[in-house]
XYZ file of C-alpha atoms in Angstrom:
526
model
C -1.383 38.312 -31.257
C -2.897 39.640 -28.028
C -0.749 38.032 -25.331
C -3.338 38.419 -22.578
C -6.052 36.840 -24.729
C -3.798 33.888 -25.522
C -2.857 33.494 -21.861
C -6.522 33.678 -20.880
C -7.420 30.947 -23.378
C -4.714 28.591 -22.166
C -5.282 29.512 -18.527
C -9.036 29.005 -18.807
C -8.767 25.458 -20.108
C -5.958 24.763 -17.655
C -8.200 25.932 -14.816
C -10.881 23.458 -15.888
C -8.248 20.744 -16.003
C -6.974 21.662 -12.532
C -10.487 21.516 -11.073
C -10.925 18.040 -12.540
C -7.433 17.251 -11.287
C -8.483 18.081 -7.755
C -11.520 15.827 -8.114
C -9.120 13.136 -9.297
C -6.757 13.720 -6.379
C -9.585 13.707 -3.839
C -10.637 10.288 -5.153
C -7.039 9.018 -5.115
C -6.473 10.306 -1.570
C -9.690 8.701 -0.328
C -8.875 5.398 -2.043
C -5.103 5.058 -1.626
C -4.375 7.482 1.224
C -0.658 7.994 1.802
C 0.486 4.394 2.252
C 3.013 2.273 0.387
C 0.623 1.428 -2.477
C 0.082 5.151 -3.031
C 3.848 5.708 -2.993
C 4.245 3.058 -5.712
C 1.615 4.646 -7.942
C 3.053 8.134 -7.536
C 6.480 6.862 -8.598
C 4.900 5.111 -11.606
C 3.030 8.310 -12.472
C 5.979 10.649 -11.948
C 8.496 8.762 -14.096
C 6.712 9.088 -17.490
C 5.578 12.576 -16.480
C 9.168 13.504 -15.728
C 10.325 12.401 -19.187
C 7.281 14.107 -20.734
C 7.919 17.463 -19.062
C 11.660 17.253 -19.533
C 11.945 16.116 -23.157
C 8.495 16.465 -24.703
C 7.143 19.706 -23.206
C 10.371 21.301 -22.008
C 13.218 20.522 -24.383
C 11.100 19.703 -27.410
C 8.999 22.860 -27.302
C 12.045 25.010 -26.558
C 13.736 23.731 -29.727
C 10.819 22.957 -32.055
C 8.560 26.007 -31.650
C 11.196 28.690 -32.493
C 12.414 26.677 -35.510
C 8.888 25.953 -36.761
C 7.823 29.586 -36.176
C 10.877 30.876 -38.046
C 10.096 28.653 -41.053
C 6.440 29.646 -40.862
C 7.372 33.350 -40.904
C 10.138 33.252 -43.514
C 9.288 30.319 -45.838
C 5.587 29.634 -45.394
C 3.318 26.899 -44.088
C 4.317 24.244 -46.646
C 8.005 24.293 -45.683
C 7.150 24.404 -41.978
C 4.868 21.396 -42.500
C 7.641 19.397 -44.183
C 9.931 20.147 -41.260
C 7.258 18.957 -38.814
C 6.913 15.674 -40.735
C 10.671 15.104 -40.607
C 10.637 15.700 -36.859
C 7.670 13.347 -36.439
C 9.507 10.493 -38.155
C 12.666 10.897 -36.058
C 10.743 11.458 -32.829
C 8.603 8.346 -33.281
C 11.639 6.159 -34.001
C 13.413 7.403 -30.872
C 10.310 6.972 -28.723
C 9.744 3.373 -29.785
C 13.316 2.500 -28.816
C 13.154 4.472 -25.544
C 9.883 2.917 -24.392
C 11.141 -0.550 -25.306
C 14.386 -0.081 -23.351
C 12.523 1.250 -20.312
C 10.133 -1.704 -20.365
C 12.988 -4.212 -20.465
C 15.259 -2.557 -17.917
C 12.639 -1.135 -15.540
C 13.591 -3.479 -12.640
C 17.130 -2.090 -12.725
C 16.009 1.481 -13.419
C 13.726 1.368 -10.375
C 16.739 0.658 -8.158
C 18.095 4.059 -9.124
C 14.798 5.937 -9.310
C 13.406 4.727 -5.964
C 16.277 3.063 -4.078
C 14.329 3.105 -0.828
C 11.836 0.610 -2.288
C 14.425 -2.145 -2.777
C 14.411 -3.141 0.908
C 10.689 -3.998 0.681
C 10.212 -6.556 -2.143
C 6.427 -6.166 -2.468
C 6.760 -2.390 -2.686
C 9.565 -2.618 -5.241
C 7.731 -5.229 -7.361
C 4.507 -3.216 -7.431
C 6.373 -0.046 -8.442
C 8.000 -1.908 -11.353
C 4.681 -3.368 -12.541
C 2.830 -0.045 -12.343
C 5.604 1.872 -14.097
C 5.679 -0.644 -16.947
C 1.962 0.023 -17.413
C 2.359 3.813 -17.438
C 5.510 4.091 -19.597
C 3.639 3.936 -22.982
C 2.081 7.251 -21.963
C 5.479 8.794 -22.650
C 5.325 7.906 -26.350
C 1.822 9.206 -26.983
C 2.203 12.401 -24.991
C 5.477 13.215 -26.760
C 3.669 13.021 -30.091
C 0.987 15.215 -28.537
C 3.696 17.775 -27.732
C 4.750 17.848 -31.391
C 1.214 18.493 -32.570
C 0.689 20.960 -29.735
C 3.772 22.919 -30.805
C 2.390 23.130 -34.333
C -1.026 24.329 -33.188
C 0.435 26.852 -30.724
C 2.672 28.274 -33.455
C -0.442 28.742 -35.582
C -2.119 30.586 -32.702
C -4.604 27.763 -32.027
C -4.138 27.441 -28.264
C -7.537 26.131 -27.151
C -7.294 22.537 -28.379
C -3.823 22.068 -26.910
C -4.809 23.583 -23.574
C -7.767 21.191 -23.356
C -5.697 17.987 -23.649
C -4.917 17.636 -19.898
C -8.660 17.456 -19.273
C -8.658 14.048 -20.974
C -6.010 12.757 -18.550
C -8.047 13.760 -15.530
C -11.264 12.300 -16.935
C -9.445 9.053 -17.703
C -8.083 8.753 -14.154
C -11.447 9.613 -12.611
C -13.041 6.850 -14.701
C -10.272 4.467 -13.642
C -10.999 5.067 -9.947
C -14.789 4.975 -10.215
C -15.135 2.084 -12.683
C -11.985 0.222 -13.692
C -10.730 -0.228 -10.117
C -13.490 -2.787 -9.540
C -11.821 -5.125 -12.059
C -8.108 -4.761 -11.178
C -5.844 -6.215 -8.479
C -5.569 -2.844 -6.722
C -6.927 0.642 -7.459
C -3.328 1.615 -8.272
C -3.365 -0.814 -11.227
C -6.529 0.849 -12.531
C -4.944 4.286 -12.247
C -1.843 3.118 -14.117
C -3.981 1.832 -16.999
C -5.900 5.118 -16.904
C -2.659 7.033 -17.478
C -1.758 5.093 -20.639
C -5.322 5.272 -21.952
C -5.239 9.046 -21.533
C -2.150 9.241 -23.749
C -3.991 7.519 -26.590
C -7.024 9.799 -26.203
C -4.896 12.953 -26.161
C -3.018 11.818 -29.276
C -6.245 11.184 -31.212
C -7.704 14.519 -30.061
C -4.823 16.630 -31.372
C -4.437 14.566 -34.547
C -7.996 15.583 -35.434
C -7.319 19.224 -34.475
C -4.189 19.354 -36.651
C -6.202 18.084 -39.607
C -8.824 20.778 -38.960
C -6.033 23.372 -38.962
C -4.921 22.184 -42.397
C -1.887 20.229 -41.160
C -2.070 16.544 -42.116
C 1.179 15.016 -40.939
C 2.494 12.162 -43.061
C 5.135 9.742 -41.803
C 8.213 9.830 -44.057
C 11.316 7.708 -43.585
C 13.272 8.944 -40.537
C 16.042 11.240 -41.765
C 18.311 13.650 -39.935
C 17.907 16.634 -42.241
C 19.956 19.795 -41.542
C 16.940 21.463 -39.900
C 16.254 18.421 -37.706
C 19.928 18.262 -36.700
C 19.817 21.942 -35.814
C 16.718 21.378 -33.690
C 18.333 18.411 -31.922
C 21.382 20.526 -31.110
C 19.064 23.060 -29.506
C 17.101 20.327 -27.761
C 19.988 18.634 -25.950
C 20.803 21.461 -23.522
C 17.155 22.510 -23.358
C 16.340 19.086 -21.908
C 17.890 20.367 -18.703
C 17.333 24.101 -19.105
C 13.574 23.967 -19.649
C 13.064 21.026 -17.307
C 15.092 22.059 -14.292
C 12.065 22.107 -11.991
C 11.223 18.563 -13.102
C 14.780 17.427 -12.448
C 14.567 18.870 -8.963
C 11.252 17.113 -8.350
C 12.666 13.796 -9.580
C 15.572 14.182 -7.171
C 12.962 14.675 -4.447
C 11.428 11.322 -5.445
C 14.755 9.493 -5.313
C 15.729 10.897 -1.917
C 12.149 10.835 -0.624
C 12.048 7.072 -1.140
C 14.712 6.858 1.579
C 12.505 8.630 4.138
C 9.574 7.285 6.158
C 6.575 5.705 4.442
C 4.193 8.343 3.143
C 6.842 10.981 2.447
C 6.443 10.702 -1.333
C 2.675 10.932 -0.970
C 2.910 14.075 1.176
C 5.126 15.672 -1.464
C 2.775 14.578 -4.263
C -0.362 16.049 -2.689
C 1.449 19.273 -1.736
C 2.881 19.604 -5.229
C -0.578 19.112 -6.732
C -1.869 22.193 -4.920
C 1.264 24.142 -5.747
C 0.926 23.136 -9.398
C -2.442 24.904 -9.721
C -0.993 28.413 -10.152
C 2.061 26.990 -11.922
C -0.192 25.360 -14.493
C -2.746 28.105 -14.854
C -0.217 30.953 -14.952
C 3.226 29.556 -15.763
C 2.269 27.090 -18.451
C -0.270 29.511 -19.929
C 2.145 32.445 -20.145
C 5.070 30.309 -21.313
C 2.952 28.587 -23.961
C 1.606 31.854 -25.358
C 4.864 33.807 -25.030
C 7.283 31.480 -26.856
C 5.651 31.550 -30.334
C 4.966 35.289 -29.981
C 8.568 36.084 -29.023
C 9.878 33.748 -31.726
C 7.930 35.605 -34.427
C 8.927 39.029 -33.082
C 12.615 38.082 -32.898
C 12.496 36.532 -36.395
C 10.933 39.740 -37.720
C 13.537 41.928 -35.980
C 10.960 43.593 -33.705
C 13.215 44.065 -30.669
C 10.999 46.672 -29.016
C 7.889 44.543 -29.336
C 9.741 41.514 -27.961
C 10.908 43.502 -24.921
C 7.383 44.756 -24.305
C 5.985 41.215 -24.572
C 8.521 39.956 -22.036
C 7.723 42.770 -19.588
C 3.985 42.265 -19.822
C 4.419 38.528 -19.292
C 6.496 39.147 -16.147
C 4.009 41.718 -14.856
C 1.018 39.437 -15.399
C 2.831 36.441 -13.908
C 3.850 38.173 -10.690
C 0.422 39.788 -10.336
C -1.040 36.283 -9.971
C 1.736 34.223 -8.397
C 2.849 36.524 -5.561
C -0.601 36.596 -3.894
C -1.091 32.888 -4.654
C 2.174 32.037 -2.894
C 1.223 34.187 0.091
C -2.172 32.507 0.398
C -0.801 28.962 0.111
C 1.756 29.705 2.839
C -0.864 31.155 5.217
C -3.746 28.674 4.798
C -2.237 25.335 3.659
C -3.866 23.179 6.327
C -7.478 24.345 5.796
C -7.115 23.777 2.047
C -5.741 20.265 2.466
C -8.356 19.387 5.085
C -11.184 20.190 2.696
C -9.618 18.690 -0.417
C -8.035 15.486 0.855
C -8.903 14.652 4.491
C -11.304 11.743 4.156
C -11.132 7.962 3.971
C -7.540 6.756 4.267
C -6.227 10.347 4.467
C -6.382 11.525 8.090
C -5.338 14.552 10.207
C -1.729 13.349 10.456
C -1.432 13.224 6.678
C -3.004 16.686 6.477
C -0.420 18.235 8.801
C 2.510 16.588 7.024
C 1.228 17.657 3.600
C 0.534 21.225 4.786
C 4.148 21.646 5.890
C 5.381 20.470 2.489
C 2.968 22.839 0.725
C 4.260 25.811 2.712
C 7.803 24.976 1.624
C 6.835 24.488 -2.029
C 4.756 27.694 -2.082
C 7.736 29.760 -0.944
C 9.246 29.106 -4.368
C 6.057 29.494 -6.404
C 6.901 32.831 -8.096
C 10.327 31.471 -9.023
C 8.906 28.263 -10.540
C 6.618 30.290 -12.782
C 9.184 32.952 -13.658
C 11.525 30.242 -14.959
C 8.812 29.346 -17.485
C 8.398 33.014 -18.402
C 12.103 33.853 -18.721
C 13.008 30.684 -20.616
C 11.358 31.816 -23.878
C 13.634 34.871 -23.813
C 16.517 32.490 -24.525
C 14.737 29.884 -26.654
C 13.198 32.439 -29.026
C 16.762 33.567 -29.802
C 17.906 29.966 -30.409
C 19.958 29.924 -27.199
C 19.386 26.756 -25.210
C 22.912 26.490 -23.841
C 22.800 29.323 -21.332
C 19.777 27.981 -19.415
C 21.446 24.580 -19.124
C 24.438 26.093 -17.334
C 22.177 27.670 -14.767
C 20.122 24.488 -14.550
C 23.192 22.467 -13.652
C 24.041 24.924 -10.880
C 20.461 24.786 -9.626
C 20.356 20.986 -9.644
C 23.666 20.781 -7.773
C 22.386 23.198 -5.123
C 19.139 21.229 -4.852
C 20.977 17.943 -4.263
C 23.235 19.477 -1.618
C 20.301 21.110 0.176
C 18.289 17.872 0.006
C 21.062 15.994 1.768
C 21.519 18.766 4.336
C 17.820 19.332 5.091
C 16.379 15.803 4.845
C 17.696 14.932 8.305
C 16.269 17.771 10.395
C 13.214 18.566 8.235
C 12.457 15.182 6.608
C 10.188 15.550 3.533
C 9.705 19.281 4.167
C 13.430 19.754 3.623
C 13.113 18.306 0.119
C 10.347 20.748 -0.797
C 12.264 23.685 0.665
C 15.431 22.715 -1.217
C 13.479 22.693 -4.491
C 12.186 26.208 -3.794
C 15.610 27.624 -2.955
C 17.171 26.065 -6.057
C 14.392 27.510 -8.221
C 14.955 31.025 -6.870
C 18.632 30.705 -7.716
C 17.891 29.543 -11.252
C 15.343 32.303 -11.835
C 17.790 34.966 -10.632
C 20.547 33.748 -12.940
C 18.182 33.751 -15.942
C 16.908 37.270 -15.239
C 20.354 38.767 -14.645
C 21.733 37.244 -17.856
C 18.857 38.474 -20.036
C 19.257 41.918 -18.485
C 22.999 42.016 -19.183
C 22.337 41.087 -22.813
C 19.974 44.027 -23.154
C 16.915 41.922 -24.034
C 15.298 42.236 -20.603
C 14.852 45.705 -19.155
C 11.996 46.571 -16.844
C 9.940 49.474 -18.158
C 8.277 52.136 -16.032
C 4.990 50.236 -15.896
C 6.618 47.102 -14.479
C 8.719 49.103 -12.002
C 5.623 50.917 -10.727
C 3.306 47.933 -10.524
C 5.545 45.252 -9.011
C 5.979 46.923 -5.569
C 2.233 47.563 -5.484
C 1.527 43.909 -6.236
C 3.807 42.847 -3.379
C 2.169 45.345 -1.020
C -1.346 44.171 -1.900
C -0.249 40.553 -1.377
C 1.170 41.331 2.073
C -2.076 43.028 3.114
C -4.113 40.074 1.832
C -1.867 37.615 3.695
C -2.303 39.622 6.883
C -6.066 39.447 6.513
C -5.965 35.671 6.038
C -3.676 35.270 9.044
C -6.223 37.100 11.218
C -9.199 35.250 9.712
C -7.950 31.666 10.247
C -8.176 31.706 14.081
C -11.520 33.507 13.901
C -12.925 30.691 11.760
C -11.473 27.912 13.936
C -14.902 26.846 15.328
C -16.082 26.164 11.770
C -12.955 24.142 10.978
C -13.407 22.105 14.164
C -17.032 21.351 13.273
C -15.949 19.647 10.047
C -18.235 18.745 7.153
C -20.081 21.506 5.342
C -19.040 24.116 7.913
C -15.357 23.424 7.233
C -15.956 23.710 3.485
C -17.814 26.964 4.040
C -14.943 28.344 6.100
C -12.441 27.600 3.335
C -14.727 29.193 0.750
C -14.902 32.294 2.956
C -11.105 32.385 3.198
C -10.622 32.020 -0.552
C -13.339 34.520 -1.456
C -12.121 36.985 1.159
C -8.537 36.633 -0.024
C -9.483 37.193 -3.660
C -11.660 40.205 -2.909
C -9.113 41.640 -0.492
C -6.248 41.358 -2.933
C -8.385 42.681 -5.782
C -9.383 45.710 -3.709
C -5.854 46.437 -2.474
C -4.404 45.941 -5.959
C -6.976 48.222 -7.582
C -6.591 50.972 -4.992
C -2.795 50.851 -5.164
C -2.679 50.747 -8.969
C -1.242 47.232 -9.259
C -4.043 46.463 -11.728
C -5.886 48.710 -14.158
C -9.226 48.413 -15.926
C -7.442 49.002 -19.238
C -5.778 45.605 -18.868
C -9.156 43.903 -18.968
C -10.320 45.993 -21.919
C -7.209 44.875 -23.820
C -8.025 41.291 -22.901
C -11.547 41.541 -24.299
C -10.667 43.502 -27.443
C -10.172 41.066 -30.403
C -7.860 43.425 -32.244
C -6.431 45.029 -29.162
C -2.928 45.515 -27.987
C -0.753 42.839 -29.423
C 0.929 42.212 -26.123
C -1.928 43.006 -23.839
C -1.018 46.647 -23.285
C 1.950 48.941 -23.742
C 4.746 49.996 -21.452
C 3.117 53.196 -20.274
C 1.529 53.564 -16.868
C -0.428 56.639 -15.950
C -1.028 55.480 -12.390
């Protein structure tokens, strides 16, 4: 498997999804703004997404993909398929119970998830109603994660990477069409979320059949392999989902702050999630099945090389992205969201939150890249220990910073906690001898940082120079942001190429169908 090609496939579809996601968010911002109705929808949207990222994408993939890949490598597709069917039966039974319990007890659950809403009955009631509408999404998207794990293990990344596109299209349709027939636009969006889950499930069911995997539904049974996977999954629920836990804590505490705080955090996180999704999810998705196969085959050297190339590629993209988001947050938010119910005050508040989130961007993504180093070796317990430390630090920092910094303090606390978690993961892998930076990584990382600093300096000088265009608004403001983005990309590309942070051979490996199995080797002639 060519790691860079796999990352490019996932990242390409994710980029399309993120573009549609921004269209979606622009429509939501113009329609709902950052008021109490928007806060209610974002809580209703975050809760099933939290469970999805924590259990379905995070814990489930961390436990299922290595086990499925091991069976695929050692015992063949038929045995791996039987294991997947056993998991499907157990997973579906658990999901039906979980969704049912959440539907029944949502009024009480909301008191814990958004305690600040309780003092305002209409806000609390709307949040409960909207969350009950969105909760079924959890069941369908969890089944999607199972099928996605199967397809990723088979090296079929494209179909899985395209599934988020359906969510964004569904929500866009909800705003533009369904909102005319519902009590509020927030109701339409909630129904759009659940509809997207059904569409994504049907999409991957068809793709699995095309891949030769037709999953039957046997009687739920805790076979030895399923029990083993569940034992791996329990700690991974925290280890792989630590960022989501931190974000959920932000929601709980953010509900205690002034109206609009949750909305500011949501819009800022959406921008911050662009590089996380395109880079972090793409690299993590492609790396886990590759590492799992290499570890199962005893290819320690290849596994180490894969991990190094993943780190190199990740930092090459996330360090300059973080620098740019910290330098030009307000112009970006002005162009994307400032219209309709979203005014200049909302822009400034969201820009401050984005700066705080962006300071932790490389750490967020590195957690996704380092995690497979543990999961591929069937170790889900170590990440959970570090996750618990990170969550504890996040809670303490939230409580300390929410007073002086308000919602910005919550975003900053999440970033600091993520850096701590990333450091603990990296140090532990290094001590175990399965993570050791090679000469290529040691040479290129300082050059990447240097090129990013130079790019950031250029943006810092350019923003005041373009102020007349920003003040003019409209097309001139959009043009100014395009100039900033294009200039930043070209500037970083030039500095990185001249310094040797990137090499033309990397792109040749990306384009070569039978090229380097990990997107290049450890050597660096520059």
